[in-house]
XYZ file of C-alpha atoms in Angstrom:
368
model
C 0.000 0.000 0.000
C 2.836 2.366 0.901
C 4.596 1.553 -2.385
C 1.423 2.290 -4.410
C 0.947 5.592 -2.597
C 4.541 6.568 -3.316
C 4.183 5.719 -7.014
C 0.957 7.741 -7.170
C 2.738 10.660 -5.508
C 5.556 10.485 -8.087
C 3.032 10.398 -10.936
C 1.227 13.477 -9.606
C 4.521 15.330 -9.147
C 5.578 14.449 -12.684
C 2.312 15.773 -14.104
C 2.617 18.962 -12.084
C 6.207 19.431 -13.247
C 5.212 18.888 -16.888
C 2.359 21.375 -16.539
C 4.683 23.941 -14.953
C 7.199 23.519 -17.775
C 4.486 24.048 -20.391
C 3.232 27.180 -18.620
C 6.725 28.668 -18.750
C 6.091 29.466 -22.416
C 2.427 30.366 -22.029
C 2.184 32.913 -19.245
C 3.968 36.272 -19.583
C 3.713 39.652 -17.830
C 1.467 42.300 -19.353
C 3.292 44.060 -22.161
C 5.405 41.003 -22.884
C 2.747 38.575 -24.084
C 3.273 37.254 -27.605
C -0.162 38.526 -28.605
C 0.676 42.089 -27.565
C 4.172 42.111 -29.017
C 3.088 40.425 -32.240
C 0.294 42.965 -32.711
C 2.676 45.885 -32.289
C 5.169 44.539 -34.797
C 2.653 43.209 -37.348
C 0.701 46.484 -37.444
C 3.970 48.365 -37.816
C 4.960 46.172 -40.753
C 1.615 46.528 -42.536
C 1.945 50.297 -42.494
C 5.569 50.363 -43.660
C 7.022 50.889 -47.105
C 8.615 48.027 -49.010
C 12.243 47.318 -48.142
C 13.979 47.109 -51.531
C 17.240 45.788 -52.946
C 19.018 48.656 -54.657
C 15.712 50.541 -54.770
C 14.424 47.965 -57.273
C 13.139 44.667 -55.855
C 11.487 43.467 -52.664
C 14.143 42.470 -50.129
C 14.168 39.006 -48.556
C 14.069 40.588 -45.077
C 10.728 42.128 -46.030
C 9.512 38.705 -47.157
C 10.591 37.208 -43.820
C 8.711 39.879 -41.882
C 5.650 39.458 -44.079
C 5.653 35.707 -43.504
C 6.008 36.279 -39.765
C 3.130 38.745 -39.703
C 0.958 36.238 -41.576
C 1.819 33.459 -39.113
C 0.959 35.764 -36.225
C -2.324 36.906 -37.793
C -3.387 33.312 -38.373
C -2.594 32.312 -34.786
C -4.764 35.081 -33.327
C -7.362 34.812 -36.118
C -7.051 38.514 -36.920
C -9.040 38.580 -40.166
C -8.524 42.301 -40.650
C -4.758 41.959 -40.396
C -4.762 38.961 -42.749
C -6.669 41.004 -45.323
C -4.291 43.939 -44.905
C -1.306 41.673 -45.494
C -2.940 40.267 -48.619
C -3.842 43.755 -49.847
C -0.215 44.802 -49.411
C 0.757 42.019 -51.827
C -1.971 42.463 -54.438
C -0.292 45.397 -56.289
C 2.553 43.045 -57.300
C 0.160 41.705 -59.930
C -0.399 45.166 -61.393
C 1.294 48.516 -60.806
C 4.049 47.177 -58.507
C 4.963 44.253 -60.741
C 8.361 45.811 -61.439
C 9.245 45.287 -57.758
C 9.117 41.493 -58.096
C 12.631 40.078 -57.651
C 14.179 38.310 -60.656
C 14.298 34.512 -60.451
C 18.054 34.214 -60.678
C 19.495 34.377 -57.161
C 18.956 32.508 -53.908
C 17.990 35.689 -52.022
C 15.612 36.840 -54.759
C 13.876 33.496 -55.235
C 13.021 33.417 -51.557
C 10.157 35.797 -52.453
C 8.204 32.783 -53.668
C 7.611 31.595 -50.107
C 5.392 34.626 -49.479
C 3.168 34.073 -52.511
C 2.765 30.410 -51.581
C 1.970 31.205 -47.958
C -0.752 33.637 -49.023
C -2.135 31.086 -51.473
C -2.773 28.722 -48.574
C -5.083 31.402 -47.175
C -6.867 32.815 -50.214
C -6.617 29.903 -52.716
C -6.072 32.447 -55.485
C -4.358 30.575 -58.329
C -2.329 33.660 -59.277
C -0.448 33.387 -55.989
C 0.196 29.669 -56.471
C 1.428 30.137 -60.035
C 3.764 32.959 -59.046
C 5.135 31.151 -56.001
C 5.820 27.921 -57.868
C 7.742 29.814 -60.533
C 10.152 30.977 -57.837
C 10.358 27.465 -56.344
C 10.943 25.726 -59.667
C 13.496 28.188 -61.016
C 15.702 27.422 -58.006
C 16.329 24.088 -59.766
C 15.919 25.058 -63.445
C 19.435 25.807 -64.658
C 19.548 28.864 -66.955
C 21.429 28.714 -70.230
C 23.957 31.276 -69.027
C 24.721 29.474 -65.748
C 28.334 29.380 -64.635
C 30.277 26.111 -64.567
C 30.128 25.985 -60.751
C 26.341 26.466 -60.796
C 25.917 23.683 -63.348
C 28.112 21.441 -61.206
C 25.800 21.873 -58.207
C 22.795 21.060 -60.382
C 24.443 17.906 -61.699
C 24.723 16.713 -58.079
C 20.985 17.245 -57.586
C 21.274 20.532 -55.702
C 19.967 23.964 -56.544
C 22.106 25.769 -59.088
C 21.795 28.744 -56.707
C 23.808 26.913 -54.036
C 26.641 29.049 -52.623
C 27.480 27.398 -49.297
C 26.638 30.636 -47.538
C 25.094 30.036 -44.157
C 21.818 31.872 -44.842
C 21.049 29.696 -47.878
C 19.946 26.798 -45.701
C 16.925 28.933 -44.902
C 16.472 30.812 -48.193
C 16.324 27.650 -50.287
C 14.443 25.356 -47.923
C 11.671 27.827 -47.041
C 10.625 28.197 -50.689
C 10.740 24.465 -51.372
C 8.907 23.785 -48.107
C 6.029 26.112 -48.921
C 5.826 24.584 -52.420
C 5.521 21.165 -50.786
C 2.707 22.379 -48.523
C 0.808 23.775 -51.507
C 1.251 20.897 -53.942
C 1.908 17.839 -51.791
C 4.590 16.979 -54.341
C 7.368 15.153 -52.515
C 10.024 16.463 -54.911
C 9.954 19.832 -53.151
C 10.455 18.282 -49.717
C 13.223 16.023 -51.013
C 14.983 18.974 -52.639
C 14.932 20.912 -49.386
C 16.086 17.932 -47.325
C 18.944 17.039 -49.658
C 20.111 20.639 -49.671
C 19.905 20.866 -45.888
C 21.918 17.690 -45.330
C 24.630 18.842 -47.715
C 24.943 22.212 -45.970
C 25.157 20.487 -42.594
C 27.853 18.128 -43.830
C 29.836 20.972 -45.363
C 29.469 23.765 -42.828
C 28.641 22.600 -39.295
C 31.605 22.694 -36.922
C 32.357 20.049 -34.261
C 30.847 22.302 -31.577
C 27.509 22.417 -33.433
C 27.838 26.029 -34.614
C 28.676 27.423 -38.037
C 31.393 29.772 -39.236
C 30.184 32.725 -41.284
C 32.078 31.088 -44.156
C 34.698 28.325 -44.421
C 37.430 30.959 -44.672
C 35.947 33.216 -41.965
C 36.184 31.416 -38.593
C 33.656 33.503 -36.656
C 30.290 32.465 -35.278
C 28.175 35.404 -36.429
C 24.827 35.313 -34.634
C 22.400 36.051 -37.455
C 24.255 33.789 -39.847
C 23.882 30.903 -37.416
C 20.311 32.040 -36.865
C 19.279 31.103 -40.395
C 20.495 27.590 -39.669
C 18.714 27.462 -36.319
C 15.382 28.423 -37.897
C 15.693 26.465 -41.127
C 16.201 23.064 -39.512
C 13.112 22.925 -37.240
C 10.887 24.541 -39.871
C 11.822 21.833 -42.349
C 11.565 18.981 -39.847
C 8.044 20.049 -38.942
C 7.012 19.158 -42.499
C 8.945 15.902 -42.756
C 7.374 12.525 -42.062
C 9.104 10.539 -39.344
C 10.364 7.993 -41.871
C 11.960 10.470 -44.272
C 15.503 9.183 -44.873
C 17.125 12.606 -44.350
C 15.302 13.424 -41.124
C 17.745 11.729 -38.705
C 20.710 13.658 -40.116
C 18.902 16.975 -39.849
C 17.743 16.160 -36.317
C 21.310 15.315 -35.355
C 22.572 18.658 -36.650
C 19.738 20.544 -34.975
C 20.205 18.969 -31.531
C 23.945 19.488 -31.702
C 23.459 23.166 -32.488
C 20.820 23.699 -29.786
C 23.101 22.236 -27.112
C 25.884 24.617 -28.090
C 23.555 27.616 -28.229
C 22.264 26.829 -24.757
C 25.845 26.862 -23.482
C 26.559 30.246 -25.099
C 23.414 32.079 -23.939
C 24.489 35.117 -21.944
C 23.331 35.646 -18.322
C 21.019 38.384 -19.635
C 19.190 35.830 -21.782
C 20.560 37.268 -25.032
C 23.190 36.052 -27.491
C 25.998 38.287 -28.690
C 26.939 39.500 -32.169
C 29.647 36.829 -32.204
C 28.120 33.938 -30.277
C 31.234 32.874 -28.376
C 32.547 36.372 -27.609
C 31.265 37.463 -24.153
C 32.600 41.025 -24.586
C 30.616 41.654 -27.782
C 27.243 43.422 -27.788
C 23.899 41.659 -27.538
C 22.387 41.273 -31.021
C 18.623 41.008 -31.386
C 18.058 39.242 -34.721
C 20.275 36.278 -33.847
C 18.816 36.103 -30.353
C 15.273 35.990 -31.739
C 16.185 33.265 -34.213
C 17.753 31.094 -31.513
C 14.771 31.705 -29.246
C 12.436 30.577 -32.019
C 14.461 27.390 -32.482
C 14.188 26.654 -28.752
C 10.429 27.327 -28.688
C 9.707 25.012 -31.608
C 11.972 22.315 -30.204
C 10.163 22.355 -26.865
C 6.729 22.350 -28.503
C 7.612 19.423 -30.748
C 9.195 17.436 -27.916
C 12.648 17.457 -29.533
C 14.211 19.447 -26.696
C 13.981 18.801 -22.963
C 11.325 21.238 -21.754
C 12.822 21.445 -18.269
C 16.081 22.762 -19.749
C 15.072 24.705 -22.844
C 11.677 26.225 -21.983
C 13.145 28.445 -19.218
C 15.986 29.434 -21.565
C 13.503 30.404 -24.274
C 11.390 32.365 -21.789
C 14.436 34.190 -20.448
C 15.461 35.129 -23.985
C 11.971 36.321 -24.952
C 11.686 38.560 -21.905
C 15.187 39.922 -22.557
C 14.244 40.721 -26.166
C 11.207 42.893 -25.372
C 13.052 45.978 -24.015
C 14.859 46.240 -27.353
C 11.573 47.285 -29.023
C 11.414 51.083 -29.007
C 8.404 53.400 -28.746
C 7.995 53.355 -32.551
C 7.795 49.548 -32.497
C 11.214 49.193 -34.096
C 13.467 46.372 -32.940
C 16.817 47.927 -32.039
C 20.390 46.572 -31.937
C 19.914 44.744 -35.243
C 23.137 44.105 -37.133
C 22.761 45.349 -40.700
C 23.241 43.060 -43.686
C 26.753 41.702 -43.371
C 29.077 40.102 -45.862
C 31.881 37.866 -44.678
C 35.256 39.244 -43.606
C 38.106 37.523 -41.817
C 38.423 40.254 -39.196
C 36.910 40.022 -35.709
C 36.808 43.812 -35.241
C 34.740 44.090 -38.419
C 31.903 42.217 -36.704
C 32.123 44.298 -33.572
C 31.951 47.520 -35.589
C 28.938 46.611 -37.732
C 26.240 49.317 -37.688
C 22.953 48.582 -35.930
C 19.716 49.768 -37.523
C 16.506 50.273 -35.508
C 13.610 48.725 -37.379
C 15.833 46.685 -39.686
C 13.563 43.902 -40.946
C 16.272 41.331 -40.293
C 15.247 41.848 -36.657
C 11.536 42.560 -36.994
C 11.024 39.221 -38.771
C 12.316 36.755 -36.150
C 10.551 38.673 -33.376
C 7.317 38.008 -35.266
C 8.290 34.350 -35.721
C 8.756 34.043 -31.965
C 5.448 35.747 -31.190
C 3.593 33.400 -33.531
C 5.391 30.327 -32.186
C 4.640 31.212 -28.575
C 0.937 31.341 -29.414
C 1.001 27.568 -29.859
C 1.451 24.868 -32.496
């Protein structure tokens, strides 16, 4: 009888502990709830002008923010916001058509993910057709392709492959949305094959990623694209997909290292392993998102990673200013083998590289 009572007591304690761990990512102080923060940032994005490459084409950071605002709007069932986000896109079919990025570069093709995401809401065939053009041209080798680009294609990869650390997100997000829309396994297999190759080529023994093979620095936002791309892709993959174990291995290895490098404040620094560098918001938000998804999916130990994700989220909020701009966002950054270069990078309030992952976190915290 005593043994049964003890076992019952342990079961109750375990349930209470599990419930407490789940609540860690569900209950936040007023002003810091994902619904409040997401609303501030999504409304700010809707009312903003397009962020353009060279004043010509929609920038991928704008696409990322747009996708995040859509995810948030769907989670809270804000029909007005959803319509506003669709209305912001509609002119691309008419008088803003010239702003559509060309289909000839990994960063430009990423635009297709937005059209495909909106198609899943409005079922307008124009959105599907446009989005699939961007997805398919990532694999359709142009006649004027360089020898290196053709070589990647011959191996079954996108001709737009560069082995830059952000590509693991830019390529896989478009192929992933195409898979959701069509159910065609070729899109999922493309994304998975690309992801595995990037992991094999770029991940370091400690689980993190250099900005480039010849630049041995762990730049936060660069690693952030990896941290977000892996769980987003795995969420779509069936358990028996042959590439899933390799991606899971890379993801868990990275998450362990990120947990070890989280600063006492809850943030991550501009260079992840440099404690004297400044706290950078876009990378922090990306890592936080990766933790949140991992806990929700049961891939990460909730007792260890849920408090870390909560600490990071609460640390992130004060970096949103009174104009609803995320501050301390490192601007777009090319590689350079110079540590001081990373420390000296300008920081732009409202830079969409930061607005986007904040929105991803807000949407993720609102539940699966």
